Amino acid sequence: MSDLQPVTTAIEFFSVKELACKGTGVVKLDPRFAEALPELRRAWGKGLTPNSICRTPEHNVKVGGNPNSLHMTENAKWPTIGTMAADISWRGWPVEEQLAFARVAWGMGWAIGLHNGFCHVDRRADLGLAELPQSVFLYGKDWANNFNRDDIVA
Ligand SMILES: [Zn+2]
């Protein structure tokens, strides 16, 4: 992986402002994520509004993120080359549309986290680690269980 370099610019469909850490303005994307996110947007065929993509480790602490979050621009636990996760706002989407989006993302290899306000998507599977497989997770009480893993993966 030594030839992979982080992406620090805007990418197709997503501006620097949308990609950047909300606390520091840093943009540092893992190149596999930087390639996959526009592909997801293209496959979906409609606009996507990210709530959160890059987070520096310090900002991740401030916002209460998972300590090993794939949103982080630098990751002490996982061998990322930059951020590999996005939270896509979907509050107000019809449930069928949420499920359709999650299915498209799953089919393209994204891991998925279900929250009432957003869909977390990340490229963990690209790391090729047995302990970090593609998966679907739920944000506990912040997910109304309109659908779940089995509906997405089926
Ligand atoms: Zn997230």
mmCIF file with all atom_site columns, C-alpha atoms in Angstrom, residues 4 7-8 11-12 20 23 30 33 36-37 40 42 48 55 66 70 78 92 96 127 129 134 142 144 146-147 151:
data_model
loop_
_atom_site.group_PDB
_atom_site.id
_atom_site.type_symbol
_atom_site.label_atom_id
_atom_site.label_alt_id
_atom_site.label_comp_id
_atom_site.label_asym_id
_atom_site.label_entity_id
_atom_site.label_seq_id
_atom_site.pdbx_PDB_ins_code
_atom_site.Cartn_x
_atom_site.Cartn_y
_atom_site.Cartn_z
_atom_site.occupancy
_atom_site.B_iso_or_equiv
_atom_site.pdbx_formal_charge
_atom_site.auth_seq_id
_atom_site.auth_comp_id
_atom_site.auth_asym_id
_atom_site.auth_atom_id
_atom_site.pdbx_PDB_model_num
ATOM 1  C CA . LEU A 1 4   ? -1.268  4.918  -2.207 1.00 0.00 ? 4   LEU A CA 1
ATOM 2  C CA . VAL A 1 7   ? -6.368  12.859 -1.515 1.00 0.00 ? 7   VAL A CA 1
ATOM 3  C CA . THR A 1 8   ? -6.460  16.403 -0.109 1.00 0.00 ? 8   THR A CA 1
ATOM 4  C CA . ILE A 1 11  ? -13.491 15.129 -5.583 1.00 0.00 ? 11  ILE A CA 1
ATOM 5  C CA . GLU A 1 12  ? -16.230 14.691 -8.159 1.00 0.00 ? 12  GLU A CA 1
ATOM 6  C CA . ALA A 1 20  ? -13.318 18.993 5.360  1.00 0.00 ? 20  ALA A CA 1
ATOM 7  C CA . GLY A 1 23  ? -13.229 21.708 13.424 1.00 0.00 ? 23  GLY A CA 1
ATOM 8  C CA . ASP A 1 30  ? -7.958  7.589  1.787  1.00 0.00 ? 30  ASP A CA 1
ATOM 9  C CA . PHE A 1 33  ? -12.622 6.152  -0.310 1.00 0.00 ? 33  PHE A CA 1
ATOM 10 C CA . ALA A 1 36  ? -15.593 5.020  -4.132 1.00 0.00 ? 36  ALA A CA 1
ATOM 11 C CA . LEU A 1 37  ? -17.659 7.988  -2.882 1.00 0.00 ? 37  LEU A CA 1
ATOM 12 C CA . LEU A 1 40  ? -21.693 5.667  -4.921 1.00 0.00 ? 40  LEU A CA 1
ATOM 13 C CA . ARG A 1 42  ? -23.234 8.163  -9.467 1.00 0.00 ? 42  ARG A CA 1
ATOM 14 C CA . LEU A 1 48  ? -26.074 13.393 -1.403 1.00 0.00 ? 48  LEU A CA 1
ATOM 15 C CA . ARG A 1 55  ? -12.362 14.533 11.322 1.00 0.00 ? 55  ARG A CA 1
ATOM 16 C CA . ASN A 1 66  ? -15.805 6.293  18.161 1.00 0.00 ? 66  ASN A CA 1
ATOM 17 C CA . LEU A 1 70  ? -12.855 5.657  10.119 1.00 0.00 ? 70  LEU A CA 1
ATOM 18 C CA . TRP A 1 78  ? -6.417  0.879  11.494 1.00 0.00 ? 78  TRP A CA 1
ATOM 19 C CA . GLY A 1 92  ? -36.874 13.242 6.004  1.00 0.00 ? 92  GLY A CA 1
ATOM 20 C CA . GLU A 1 96  ? -38.210 3.066  1.169  1.00 0.00 ? 96  GLU A CA 1
ATOM 21 C CA . LEU A 1 127 ? -8.564  -2.660 4.317  1.00 0.00 ? 127 LEU A CA 1
ATOM 22 C CA . LEU A 1 129 ? -8.705  -7.167 7.540  1.00 0.00 ? 129 LEU A CA 1
ATOM 23 C CA . GLN A 1 134 ? -18.077 -5.169 5.711  1.00 0.00 ? 134 GLN A CA 1
ATOM 24 C CA . ASP A 1 142 ? -31.038 6.692  17.574 1.00 0.00 ? 142 ASP A CA 1
ATOM 25 C CA . ALA A 1 144 ? -36.060 3.640  14.777 1.00 0.00 ? 144 ALA A CA 1
ATOM 26 C CA . ASN A 1 146 ? -37.759 0.874  10.215 1.00 0.00 ? 146 ASN A CA 1
ATOM 27 C CA . PHE A 1 147 ? -35.515 -1.747 8.645  1.00 0.00 ? 147 PHE A CA 1
ATOM 28 C CA . ASP A 1 151 ? -33.402 -6.055 4.768  1.00 0.00 ? 151 ASP A CA 1
#
